[in-house]
PDB file of C-alpha atoms in Angstrom:
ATOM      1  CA  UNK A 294      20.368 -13.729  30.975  1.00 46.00           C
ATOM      2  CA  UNK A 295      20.422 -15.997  27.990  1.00 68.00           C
ATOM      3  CA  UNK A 296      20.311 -14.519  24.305  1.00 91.00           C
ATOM      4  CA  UNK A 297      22.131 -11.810  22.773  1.00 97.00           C
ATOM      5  CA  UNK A 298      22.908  -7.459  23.901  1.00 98.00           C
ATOM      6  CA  UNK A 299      21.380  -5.096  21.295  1.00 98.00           C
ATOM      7  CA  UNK A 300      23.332  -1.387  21.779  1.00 98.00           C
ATOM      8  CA  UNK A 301      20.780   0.916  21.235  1.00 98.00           C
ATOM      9  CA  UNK A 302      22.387   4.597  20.437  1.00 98.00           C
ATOM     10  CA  UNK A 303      20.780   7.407  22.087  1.00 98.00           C
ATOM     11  CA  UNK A 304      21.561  11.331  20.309  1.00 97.00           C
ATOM     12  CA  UNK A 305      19.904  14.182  22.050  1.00 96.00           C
ATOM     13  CA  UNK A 306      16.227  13.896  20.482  1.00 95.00           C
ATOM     14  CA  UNK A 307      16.403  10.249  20.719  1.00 96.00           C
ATOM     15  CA  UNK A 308      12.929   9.322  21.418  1.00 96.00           C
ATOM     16  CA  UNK A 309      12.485   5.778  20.181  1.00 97.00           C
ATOM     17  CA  UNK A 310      15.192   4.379  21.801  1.00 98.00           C
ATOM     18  CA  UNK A 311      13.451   2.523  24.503  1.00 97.00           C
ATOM     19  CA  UNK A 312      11.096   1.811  22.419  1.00 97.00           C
ATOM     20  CA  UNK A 313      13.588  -0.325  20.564  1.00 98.00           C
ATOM     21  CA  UNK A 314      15.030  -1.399  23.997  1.00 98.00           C
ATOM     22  CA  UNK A 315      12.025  -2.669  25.227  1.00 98.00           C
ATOM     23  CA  UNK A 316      10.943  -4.441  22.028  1.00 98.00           C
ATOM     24  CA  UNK A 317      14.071  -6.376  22.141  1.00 98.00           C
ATOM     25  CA  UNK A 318      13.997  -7.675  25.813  1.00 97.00           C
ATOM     26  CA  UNK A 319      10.420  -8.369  26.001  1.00 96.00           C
ATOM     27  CA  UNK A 320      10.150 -10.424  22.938  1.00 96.00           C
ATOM     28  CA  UNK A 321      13.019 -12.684  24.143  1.00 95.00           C
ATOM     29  CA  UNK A 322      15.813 -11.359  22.467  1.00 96.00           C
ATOM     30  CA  UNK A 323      18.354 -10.078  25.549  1.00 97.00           C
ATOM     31  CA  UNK A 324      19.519  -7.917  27.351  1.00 97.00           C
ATOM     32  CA  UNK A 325      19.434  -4.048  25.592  1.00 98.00           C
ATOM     33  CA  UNK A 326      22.012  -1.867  26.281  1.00 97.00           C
ATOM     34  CA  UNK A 327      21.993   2.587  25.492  1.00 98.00           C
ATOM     35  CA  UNK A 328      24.713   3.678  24.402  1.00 98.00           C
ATOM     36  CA  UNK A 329      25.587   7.024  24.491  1.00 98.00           C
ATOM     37  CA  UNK A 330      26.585   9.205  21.653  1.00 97.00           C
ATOM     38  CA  UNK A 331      29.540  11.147  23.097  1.00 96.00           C
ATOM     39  CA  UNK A 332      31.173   7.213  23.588  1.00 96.00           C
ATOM     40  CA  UNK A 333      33.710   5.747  22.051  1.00 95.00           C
ATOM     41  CA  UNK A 334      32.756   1.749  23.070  1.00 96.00           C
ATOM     42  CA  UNK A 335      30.097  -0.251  21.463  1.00 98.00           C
ATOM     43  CA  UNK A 336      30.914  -2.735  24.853  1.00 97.00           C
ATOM     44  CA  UNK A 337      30.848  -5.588  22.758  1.00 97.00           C
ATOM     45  CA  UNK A 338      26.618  -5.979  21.275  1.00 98.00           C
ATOM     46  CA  UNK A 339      25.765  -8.323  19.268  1.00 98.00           C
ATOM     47  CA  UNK A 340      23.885  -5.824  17.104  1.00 98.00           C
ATOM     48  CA  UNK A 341      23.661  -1.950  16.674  1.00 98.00           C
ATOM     49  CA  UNK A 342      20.288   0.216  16.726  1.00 98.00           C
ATOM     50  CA  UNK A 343      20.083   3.542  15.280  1.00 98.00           C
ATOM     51  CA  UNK A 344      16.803   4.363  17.169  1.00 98.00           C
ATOM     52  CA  UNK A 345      14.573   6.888  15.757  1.00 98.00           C
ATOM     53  CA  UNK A 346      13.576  10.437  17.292  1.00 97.00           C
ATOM     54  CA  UNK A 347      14.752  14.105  16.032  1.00 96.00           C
ATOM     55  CA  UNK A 348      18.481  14.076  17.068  1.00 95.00           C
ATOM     56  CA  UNK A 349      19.819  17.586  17.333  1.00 94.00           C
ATOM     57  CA  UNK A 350      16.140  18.561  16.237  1.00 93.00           C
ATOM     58  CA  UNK A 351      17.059  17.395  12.812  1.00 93.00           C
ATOM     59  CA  UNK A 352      18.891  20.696  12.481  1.00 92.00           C
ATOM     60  CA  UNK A 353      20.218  21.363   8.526  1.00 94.00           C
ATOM     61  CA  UNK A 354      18.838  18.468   8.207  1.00 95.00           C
ATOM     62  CA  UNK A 355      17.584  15.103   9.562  1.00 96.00           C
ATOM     63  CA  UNK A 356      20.451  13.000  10.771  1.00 96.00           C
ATOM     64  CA  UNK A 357      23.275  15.625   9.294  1.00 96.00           C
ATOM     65  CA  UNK A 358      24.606  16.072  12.525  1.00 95.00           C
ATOM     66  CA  UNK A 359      23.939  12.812  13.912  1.00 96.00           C
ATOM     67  CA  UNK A 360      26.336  11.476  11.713  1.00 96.00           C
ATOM     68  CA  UNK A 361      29.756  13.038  13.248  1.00 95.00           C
ATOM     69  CA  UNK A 362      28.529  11.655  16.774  1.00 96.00           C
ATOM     70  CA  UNK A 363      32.000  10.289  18.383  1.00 97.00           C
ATOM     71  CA  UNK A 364      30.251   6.428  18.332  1.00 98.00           C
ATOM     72  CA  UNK A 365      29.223   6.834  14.955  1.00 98.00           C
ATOM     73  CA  UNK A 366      32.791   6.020  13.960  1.00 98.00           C
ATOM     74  CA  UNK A 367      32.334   2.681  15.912  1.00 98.00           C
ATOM     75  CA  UNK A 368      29.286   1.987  14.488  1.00 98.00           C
ATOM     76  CA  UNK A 369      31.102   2.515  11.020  1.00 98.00           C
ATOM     77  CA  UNK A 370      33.632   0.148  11.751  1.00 98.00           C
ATOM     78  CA  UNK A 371      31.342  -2.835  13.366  1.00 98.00           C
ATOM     79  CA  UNK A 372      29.309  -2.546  10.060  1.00 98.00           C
ATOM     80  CA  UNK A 373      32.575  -2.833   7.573  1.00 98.00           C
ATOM     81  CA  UNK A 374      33.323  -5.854   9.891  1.00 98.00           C
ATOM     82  CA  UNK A 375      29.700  -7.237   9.284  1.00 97.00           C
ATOM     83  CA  UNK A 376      28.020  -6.060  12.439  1.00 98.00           C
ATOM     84  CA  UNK A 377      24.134  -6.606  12.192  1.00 98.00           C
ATOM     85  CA  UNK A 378      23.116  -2.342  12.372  1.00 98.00           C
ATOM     86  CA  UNK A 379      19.359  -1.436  12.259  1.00 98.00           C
ATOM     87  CA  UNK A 380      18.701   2.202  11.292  1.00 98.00           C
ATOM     88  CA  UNK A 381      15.130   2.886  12.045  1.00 98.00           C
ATOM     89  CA  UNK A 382      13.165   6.199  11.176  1.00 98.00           C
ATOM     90  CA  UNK A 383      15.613   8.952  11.839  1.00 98.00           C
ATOM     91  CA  UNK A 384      18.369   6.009  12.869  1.00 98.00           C
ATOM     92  CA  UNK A 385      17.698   5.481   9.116  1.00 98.00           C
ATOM     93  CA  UNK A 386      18.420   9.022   7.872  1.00 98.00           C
ATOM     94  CA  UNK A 387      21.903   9.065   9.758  1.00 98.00           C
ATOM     95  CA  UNK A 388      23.218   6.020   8.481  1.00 98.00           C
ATOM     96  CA  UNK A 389      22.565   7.028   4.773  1.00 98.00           C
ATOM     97  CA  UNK A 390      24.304  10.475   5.941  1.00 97.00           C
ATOM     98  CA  UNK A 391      27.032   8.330   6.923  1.00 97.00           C
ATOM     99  CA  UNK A 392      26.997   6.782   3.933  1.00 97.00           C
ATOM    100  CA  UNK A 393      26.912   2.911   5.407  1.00 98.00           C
ATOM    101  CA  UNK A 394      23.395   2.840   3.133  1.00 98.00           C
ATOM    102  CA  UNK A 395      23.177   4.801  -0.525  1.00 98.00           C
ATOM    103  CA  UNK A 396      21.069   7.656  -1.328  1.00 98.00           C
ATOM    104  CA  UNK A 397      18.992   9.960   1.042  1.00 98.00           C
ATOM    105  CA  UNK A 398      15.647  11.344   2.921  1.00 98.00           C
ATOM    106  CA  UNK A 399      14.141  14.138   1.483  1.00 97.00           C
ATOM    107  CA  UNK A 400      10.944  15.966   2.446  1.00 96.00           C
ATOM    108  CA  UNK A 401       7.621  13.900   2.708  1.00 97.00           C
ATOM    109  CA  UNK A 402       5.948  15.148  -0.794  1.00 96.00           C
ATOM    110  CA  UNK A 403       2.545  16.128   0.655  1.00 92.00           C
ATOM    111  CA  UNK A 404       4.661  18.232   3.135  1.00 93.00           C
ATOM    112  CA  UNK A 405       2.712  16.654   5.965  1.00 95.00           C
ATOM    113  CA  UNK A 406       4.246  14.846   8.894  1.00 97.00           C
ATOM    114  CA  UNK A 407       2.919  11.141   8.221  1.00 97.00           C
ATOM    115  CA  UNK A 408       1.947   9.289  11.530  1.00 97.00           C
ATOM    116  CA  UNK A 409      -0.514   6.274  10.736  1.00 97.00           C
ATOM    117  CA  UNK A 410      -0.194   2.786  10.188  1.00 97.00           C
ATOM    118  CA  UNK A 411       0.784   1.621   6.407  1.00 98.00           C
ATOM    119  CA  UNK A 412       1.230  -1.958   4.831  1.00 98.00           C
ATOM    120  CA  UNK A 413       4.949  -3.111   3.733  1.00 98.00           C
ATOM    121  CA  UNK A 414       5.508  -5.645   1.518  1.00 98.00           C
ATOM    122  CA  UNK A 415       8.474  -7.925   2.378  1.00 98.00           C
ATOM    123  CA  UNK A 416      10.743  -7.392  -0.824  1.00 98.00           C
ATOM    124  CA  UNK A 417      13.501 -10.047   0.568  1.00 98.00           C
ATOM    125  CA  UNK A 418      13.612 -12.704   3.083  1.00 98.00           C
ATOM    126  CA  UNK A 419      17.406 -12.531   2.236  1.00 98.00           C
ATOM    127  CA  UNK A 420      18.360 -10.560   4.762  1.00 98.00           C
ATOM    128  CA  UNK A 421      18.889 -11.530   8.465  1.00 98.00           C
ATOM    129  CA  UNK A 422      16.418  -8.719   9.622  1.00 98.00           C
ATOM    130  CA  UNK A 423      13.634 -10.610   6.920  1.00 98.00           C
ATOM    131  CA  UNK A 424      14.750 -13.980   7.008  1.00 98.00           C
ATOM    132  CA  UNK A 425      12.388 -16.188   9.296  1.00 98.00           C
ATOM    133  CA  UNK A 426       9.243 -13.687   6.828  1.00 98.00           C
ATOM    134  CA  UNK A 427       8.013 -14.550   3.520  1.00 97.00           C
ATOM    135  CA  UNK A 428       8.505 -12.872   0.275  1.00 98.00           C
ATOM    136  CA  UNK A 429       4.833 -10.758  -0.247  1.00 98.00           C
ATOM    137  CA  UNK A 430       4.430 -10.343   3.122  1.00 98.00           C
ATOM    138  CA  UNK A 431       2.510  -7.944   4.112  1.00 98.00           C
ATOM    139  CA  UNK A 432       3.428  -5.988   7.479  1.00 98.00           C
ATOM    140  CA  UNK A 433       1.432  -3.830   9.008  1.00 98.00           C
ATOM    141  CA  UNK A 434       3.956  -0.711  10.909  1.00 98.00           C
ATOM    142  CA  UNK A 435       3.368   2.482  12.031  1.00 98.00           C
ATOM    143  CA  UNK A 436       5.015   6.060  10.539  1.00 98.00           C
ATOM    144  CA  UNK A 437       5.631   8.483  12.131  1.00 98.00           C
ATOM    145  CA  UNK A 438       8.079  11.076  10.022  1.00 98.00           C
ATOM    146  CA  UNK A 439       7.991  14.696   7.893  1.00 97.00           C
ATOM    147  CA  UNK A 440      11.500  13.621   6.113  1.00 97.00           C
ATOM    148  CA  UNK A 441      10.862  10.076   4.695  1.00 98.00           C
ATOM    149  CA  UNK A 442      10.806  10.568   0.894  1.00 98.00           C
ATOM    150  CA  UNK A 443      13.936   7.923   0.001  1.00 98.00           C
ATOM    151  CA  UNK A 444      16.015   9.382  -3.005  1.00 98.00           C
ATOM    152  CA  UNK A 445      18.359   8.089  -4.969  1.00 97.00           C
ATOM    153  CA  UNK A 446      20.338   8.161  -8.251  1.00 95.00           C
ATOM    154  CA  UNK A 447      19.260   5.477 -11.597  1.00 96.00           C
ATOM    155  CA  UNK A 448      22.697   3.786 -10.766  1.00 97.00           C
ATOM    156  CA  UNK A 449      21.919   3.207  -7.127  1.00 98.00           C
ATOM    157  CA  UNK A 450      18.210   2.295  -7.853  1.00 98.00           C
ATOM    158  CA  UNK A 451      19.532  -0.509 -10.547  1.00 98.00           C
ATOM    159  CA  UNK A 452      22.085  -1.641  -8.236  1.00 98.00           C
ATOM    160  CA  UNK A 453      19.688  -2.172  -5.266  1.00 98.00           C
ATOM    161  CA  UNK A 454      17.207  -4.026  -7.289  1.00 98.00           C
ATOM    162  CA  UNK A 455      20.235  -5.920  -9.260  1.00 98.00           C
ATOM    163  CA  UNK A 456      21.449  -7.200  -5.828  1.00 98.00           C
ATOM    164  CA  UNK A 457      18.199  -7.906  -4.461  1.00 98.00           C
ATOM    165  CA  UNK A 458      18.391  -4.967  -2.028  1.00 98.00           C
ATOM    166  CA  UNK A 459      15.186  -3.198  -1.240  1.00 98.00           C
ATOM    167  CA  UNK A 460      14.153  -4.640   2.000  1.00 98.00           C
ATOM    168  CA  UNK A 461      10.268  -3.203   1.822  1.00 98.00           C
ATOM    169  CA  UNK A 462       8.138  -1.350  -0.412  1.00 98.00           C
ATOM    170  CA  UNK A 463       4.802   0.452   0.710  1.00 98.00           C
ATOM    171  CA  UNK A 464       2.250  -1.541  -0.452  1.00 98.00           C
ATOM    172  CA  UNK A 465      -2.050   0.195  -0.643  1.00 95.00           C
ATOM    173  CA  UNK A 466      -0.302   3.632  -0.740  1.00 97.00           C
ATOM    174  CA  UNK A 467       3.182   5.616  -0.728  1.00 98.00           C
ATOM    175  CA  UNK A 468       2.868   8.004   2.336  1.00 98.00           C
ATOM    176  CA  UNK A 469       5.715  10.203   1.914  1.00 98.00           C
ATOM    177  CA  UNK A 470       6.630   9.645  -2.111  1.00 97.00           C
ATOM    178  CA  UNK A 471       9.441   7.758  -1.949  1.00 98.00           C
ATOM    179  CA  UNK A 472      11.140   6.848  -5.434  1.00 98.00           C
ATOM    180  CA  UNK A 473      10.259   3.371  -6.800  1.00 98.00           C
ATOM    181  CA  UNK A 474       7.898   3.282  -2.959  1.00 98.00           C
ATOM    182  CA  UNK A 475      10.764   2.198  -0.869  1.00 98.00           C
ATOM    183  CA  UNK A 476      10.394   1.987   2.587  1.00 98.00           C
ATOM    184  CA  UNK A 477      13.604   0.233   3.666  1.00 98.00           C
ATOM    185  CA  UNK A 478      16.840  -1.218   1.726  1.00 98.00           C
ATOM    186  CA  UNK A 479      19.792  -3.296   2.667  1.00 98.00           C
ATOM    187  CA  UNK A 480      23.711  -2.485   2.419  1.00 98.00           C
ATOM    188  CA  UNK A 481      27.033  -3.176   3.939  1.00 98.00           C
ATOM    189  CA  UNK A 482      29.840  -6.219   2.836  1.00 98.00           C
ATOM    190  CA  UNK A 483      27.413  -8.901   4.141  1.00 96.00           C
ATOM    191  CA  UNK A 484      23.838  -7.462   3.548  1.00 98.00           C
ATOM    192  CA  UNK A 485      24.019  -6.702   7.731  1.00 98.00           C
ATOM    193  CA  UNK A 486      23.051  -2.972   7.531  1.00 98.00           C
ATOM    194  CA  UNK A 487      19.418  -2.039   7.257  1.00 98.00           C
ATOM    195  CA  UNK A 488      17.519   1.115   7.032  1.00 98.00           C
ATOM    196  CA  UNK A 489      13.905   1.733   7.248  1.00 98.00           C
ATOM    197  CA  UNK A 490      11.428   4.999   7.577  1.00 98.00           C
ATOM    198  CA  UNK A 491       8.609   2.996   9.761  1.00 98.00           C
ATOM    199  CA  UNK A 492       8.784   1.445  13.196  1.00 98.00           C
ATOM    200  CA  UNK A 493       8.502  -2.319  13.631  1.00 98.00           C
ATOM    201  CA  UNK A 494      10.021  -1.879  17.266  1.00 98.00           C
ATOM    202  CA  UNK A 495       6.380  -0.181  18.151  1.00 97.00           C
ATOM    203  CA  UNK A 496       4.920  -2.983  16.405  1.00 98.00           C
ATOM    204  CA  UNK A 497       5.349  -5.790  18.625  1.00 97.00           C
ATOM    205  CA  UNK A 498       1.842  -6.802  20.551  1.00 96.00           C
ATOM    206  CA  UNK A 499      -1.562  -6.766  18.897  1.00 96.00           C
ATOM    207  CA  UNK A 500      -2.266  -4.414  22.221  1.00 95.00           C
ATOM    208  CA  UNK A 501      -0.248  -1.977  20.114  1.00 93.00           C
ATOM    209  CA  UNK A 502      -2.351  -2.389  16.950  1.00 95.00           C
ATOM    210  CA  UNK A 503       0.094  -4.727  15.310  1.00 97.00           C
ATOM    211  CA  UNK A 504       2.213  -7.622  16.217  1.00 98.00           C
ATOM    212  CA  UNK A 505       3.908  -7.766  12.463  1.00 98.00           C
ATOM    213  CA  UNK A 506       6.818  -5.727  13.861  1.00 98.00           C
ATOM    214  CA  UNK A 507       7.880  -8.791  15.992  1.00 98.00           C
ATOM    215  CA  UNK A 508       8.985 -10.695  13.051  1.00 98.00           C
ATOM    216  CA  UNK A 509      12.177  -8.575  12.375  1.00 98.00           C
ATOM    217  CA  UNK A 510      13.537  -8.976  15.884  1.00 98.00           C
ATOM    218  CA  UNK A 511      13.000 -12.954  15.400  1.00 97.00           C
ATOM    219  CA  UNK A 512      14.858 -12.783  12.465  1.00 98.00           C
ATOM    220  CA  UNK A 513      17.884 -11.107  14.218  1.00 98.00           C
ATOM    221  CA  UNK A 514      17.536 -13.381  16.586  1.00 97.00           C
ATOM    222  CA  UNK A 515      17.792 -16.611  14.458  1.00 96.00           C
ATOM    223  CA  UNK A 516      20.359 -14.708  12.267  1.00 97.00           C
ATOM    224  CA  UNK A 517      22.711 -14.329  15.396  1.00 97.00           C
ATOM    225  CA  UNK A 518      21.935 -18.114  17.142  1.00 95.00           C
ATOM    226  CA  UNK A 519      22.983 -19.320  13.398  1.00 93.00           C
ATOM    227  CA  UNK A 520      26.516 -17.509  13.544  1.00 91.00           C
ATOM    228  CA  UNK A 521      27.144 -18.737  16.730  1.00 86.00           C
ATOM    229  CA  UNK A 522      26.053 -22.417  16.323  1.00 79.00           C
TER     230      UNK A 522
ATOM    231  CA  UNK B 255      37.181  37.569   7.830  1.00 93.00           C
ATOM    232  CA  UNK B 256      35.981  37.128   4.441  1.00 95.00           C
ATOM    233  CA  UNK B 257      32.048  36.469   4.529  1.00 97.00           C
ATOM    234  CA  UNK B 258      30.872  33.129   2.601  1.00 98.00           C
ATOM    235  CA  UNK B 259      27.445  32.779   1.436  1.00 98.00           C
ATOM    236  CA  UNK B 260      26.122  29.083   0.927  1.00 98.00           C
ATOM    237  CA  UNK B 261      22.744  28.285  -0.963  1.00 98.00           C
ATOM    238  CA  UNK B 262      21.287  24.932  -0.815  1.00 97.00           C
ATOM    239  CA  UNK B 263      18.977  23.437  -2.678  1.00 97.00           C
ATOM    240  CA  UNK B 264      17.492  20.654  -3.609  1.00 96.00           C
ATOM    241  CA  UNK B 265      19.153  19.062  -7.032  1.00 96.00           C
ATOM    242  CA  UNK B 266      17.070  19.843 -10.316  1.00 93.00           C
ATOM    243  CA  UNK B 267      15.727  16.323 -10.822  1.00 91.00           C
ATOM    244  CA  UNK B 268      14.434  15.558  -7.255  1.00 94.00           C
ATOM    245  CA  UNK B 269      10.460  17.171  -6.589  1.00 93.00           C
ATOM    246  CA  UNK B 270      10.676  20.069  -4.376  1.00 95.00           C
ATOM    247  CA  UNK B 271       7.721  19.793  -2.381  1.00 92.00           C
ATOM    248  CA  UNK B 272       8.082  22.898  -0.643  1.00 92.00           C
ATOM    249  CA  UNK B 273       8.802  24.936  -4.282  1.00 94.00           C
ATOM    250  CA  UNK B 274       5.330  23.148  -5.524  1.00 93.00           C
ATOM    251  CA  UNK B 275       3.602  24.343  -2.927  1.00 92.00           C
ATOM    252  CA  UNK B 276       4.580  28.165  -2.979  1.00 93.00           C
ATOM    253  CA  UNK B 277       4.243  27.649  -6.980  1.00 95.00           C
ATOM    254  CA  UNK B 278       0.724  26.799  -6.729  1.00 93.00           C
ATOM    255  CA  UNK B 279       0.098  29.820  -3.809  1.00 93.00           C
ATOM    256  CA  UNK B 280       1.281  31.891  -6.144  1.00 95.00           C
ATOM    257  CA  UNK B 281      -0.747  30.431  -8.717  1.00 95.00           C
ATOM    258  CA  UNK B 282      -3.928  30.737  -6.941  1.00 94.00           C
ATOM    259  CA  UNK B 283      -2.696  34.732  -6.609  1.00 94.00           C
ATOM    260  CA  UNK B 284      -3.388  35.214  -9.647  1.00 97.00           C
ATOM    261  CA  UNK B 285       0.433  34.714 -10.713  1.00 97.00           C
ATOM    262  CA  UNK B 286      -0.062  31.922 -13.467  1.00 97.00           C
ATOM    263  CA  UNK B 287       3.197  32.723 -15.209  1.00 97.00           C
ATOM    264  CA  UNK B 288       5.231  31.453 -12.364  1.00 97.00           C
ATOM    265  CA  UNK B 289       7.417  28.027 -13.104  1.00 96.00           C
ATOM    266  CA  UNK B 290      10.059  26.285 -11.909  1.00 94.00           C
ATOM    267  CA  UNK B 291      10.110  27.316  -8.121  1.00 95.00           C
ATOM    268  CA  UNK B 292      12.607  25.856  -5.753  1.00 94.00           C
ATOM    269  CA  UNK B 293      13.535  26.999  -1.855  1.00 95.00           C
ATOM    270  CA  UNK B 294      16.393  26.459  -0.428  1.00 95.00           C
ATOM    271  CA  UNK B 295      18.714  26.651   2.878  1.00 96.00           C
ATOM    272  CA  UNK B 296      21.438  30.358   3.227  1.00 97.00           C
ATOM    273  CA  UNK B 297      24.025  29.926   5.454  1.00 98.00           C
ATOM    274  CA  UNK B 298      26.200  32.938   6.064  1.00 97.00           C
ATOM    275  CA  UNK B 299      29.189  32.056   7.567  1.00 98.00           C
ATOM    276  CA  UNK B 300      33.002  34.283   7.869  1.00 97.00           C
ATOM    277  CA  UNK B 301      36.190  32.569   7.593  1.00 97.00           C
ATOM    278  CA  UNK B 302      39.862  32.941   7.251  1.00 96.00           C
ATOM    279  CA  UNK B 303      39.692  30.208   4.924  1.00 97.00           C
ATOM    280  CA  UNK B 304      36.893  30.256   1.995  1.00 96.00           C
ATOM    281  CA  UNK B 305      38.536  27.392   0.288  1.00 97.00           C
ATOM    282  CA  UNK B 306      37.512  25.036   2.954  1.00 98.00           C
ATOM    283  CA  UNK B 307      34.078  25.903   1.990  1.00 98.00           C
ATOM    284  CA  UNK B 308      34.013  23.661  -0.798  1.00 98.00           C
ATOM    285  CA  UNK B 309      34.799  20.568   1.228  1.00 98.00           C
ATOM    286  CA  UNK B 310      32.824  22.091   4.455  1.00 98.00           C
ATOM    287  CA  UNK B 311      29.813  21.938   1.639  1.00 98.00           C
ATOM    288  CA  UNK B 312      30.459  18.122   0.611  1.00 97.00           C
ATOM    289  CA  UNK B 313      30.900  17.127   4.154  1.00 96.00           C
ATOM    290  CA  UNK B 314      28.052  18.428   5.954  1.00 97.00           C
ATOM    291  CA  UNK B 315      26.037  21.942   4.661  1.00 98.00           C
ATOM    292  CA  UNK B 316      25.160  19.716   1.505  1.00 98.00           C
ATOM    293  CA  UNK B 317      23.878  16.192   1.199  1.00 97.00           C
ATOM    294  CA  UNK B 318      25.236  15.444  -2.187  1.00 96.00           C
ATOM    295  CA  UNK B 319      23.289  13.077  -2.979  1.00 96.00           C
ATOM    296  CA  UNK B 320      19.897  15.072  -3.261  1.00 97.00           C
ATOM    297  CA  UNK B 321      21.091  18.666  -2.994  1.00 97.00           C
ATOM    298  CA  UNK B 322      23.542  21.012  -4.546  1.00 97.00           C
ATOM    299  CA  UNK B 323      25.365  24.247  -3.618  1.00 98.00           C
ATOM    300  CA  UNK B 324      26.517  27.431  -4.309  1.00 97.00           C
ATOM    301  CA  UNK B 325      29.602  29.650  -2.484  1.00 98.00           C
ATOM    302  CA  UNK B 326      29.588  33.355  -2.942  1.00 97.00           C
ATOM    303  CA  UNK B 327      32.204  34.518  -1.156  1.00 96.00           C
ATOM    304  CA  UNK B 328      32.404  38.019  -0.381  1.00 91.00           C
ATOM    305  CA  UNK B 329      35.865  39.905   0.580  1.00 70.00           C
TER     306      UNK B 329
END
């Protein structure tokens, strides 16, 4: 099979990893492979997905625990090397608890678990996971989370928009009350890690309600044909 | 073992959402002089070692980044 192997990590509570899985194979990407957290072996992907879901029921709090997973520490590593890593939803919450993105997820401020469909504005095409997009965008991705309300210190928040940094913003509404209405921001020694509270992997077909989602995973894909040309 | 008692909460500057939310319960009681409420996490836990706590706190009890903590240990 042609194209390029996405690891997708599974954690017990996992429940958007073949949802990512399946978004990458059937829109052309490659093959997908799951990874389990108790391993020690990324086998040599092309790109890391922190799926989302409620790993170890988001006990203490979401993604706490995730964090210590034994693969986590290879995950780590591939991202100081410049690894592409997509932390979606919870896969978001652990890699800011594993401090490869600044700042945190608090509780959604209305309390409520959020599950609908929301606009994001595309903040950056200078990203790989943005890059075939346009700047003003607007996306149309589902939510589905209770702890999505990013936080983060004046420093960080200066730094991220000095460095061009915040991947997405809610745009027609903040659904959670996340500072500055950030929905997803960019990090690691080559702009190759990527966080985000909503779910462009169940975004993919218009028989899903949107297609917008689909544009990420093209991105990725161009971004990894470019560094191997 | 000595006993260790850890209280998280969310830091001072971040909206507790959970804290509003009693607040204005409490409110609608009929308590209107109540301010400032925040809820937290306890975690009880014994060990041989209490000054590990500190670290055990910054590592994984506590996200530092949004929360802070307090050790009462006891014994």
């Amino acid at each position: 099979m042609s194209g390029f192997t996405a690891g997708v990590i599974v954690f017990p509570g996992s429940n958007c990893d073949r949802d990512a899985a399946n978004a990458w194979s059937e829109l052309g990407c490659g093959e997908a492979k799951l990874l389990w957290h108790q391993d020690k072996d990324l086998q040599g992907v092309d790109i890391v997905i922190v799926p989302g879901g409620f790993s170890y029921g988001d006990a203490l709090r979401a993604g706490a625990i995730a964090r210590f997973a034994p693969i986590m520490d290879e995950v780590a590593a591939f991202a100081h090397d410049g690894g592409l890593v997509m932390g979606i939803c919870n896969g978001f919450q652990i890699v800011c608890e594993a401090g490869l993105l600044p700042g945190a997820l608090a509780r959604n401020e209305g309390l409520k678990f959020a599950c609908k469909h929301v606009d994001l504005r595309v903040e950056t095409t200078s990203s790989p996971f943005t890059c075939t997009s346009e700047k003003g965008a607007l996306l149309s991705i589902p939510i589905a989370h209770g702890e999505g309300r990013y936080v983060c210190d004046e420093a960080t928040h200066a730094q991220l928009i000095a460095e061009d940094r915040i991947l997405f913003r809610y745009a027609n509404g903040n659904p959670n009350g996340a500072f500055d209405d950030i929905a997803g921001i960019l990090g690691g020694p080559n702009r190759n890690v990527m966080g985000m509270m909503p779910h462009p992997e169940r975004a993919i077909r218009a028989a899903l309600g949107s297609a917008d989602g689909a544009v990420m995973f093209e991105s990725i894909l161009a971004t990894l044909a470019q560094a191997q040309v | 073992m000595p006993k260790v008692t850890v209280t998280v909460t969310l830091k001072p500057a971040l909206l507790d959402a959970q804290g509003r939310t009693i607040q204005e319960a409490l409110h609608s009681l009929g308590y209107t002089d109540v301010a400032n409420v925040r809820v937290g996490k306890v975690i009880e836990l014994e060990t041989a070692n209490p000054a590990d706590v500190t670290a055990m706190c910054e590592k994984l009890l506590a996200n530092p980044v949004m929360e802070s903590y307090k050790i009462e240990v006891d014994g």
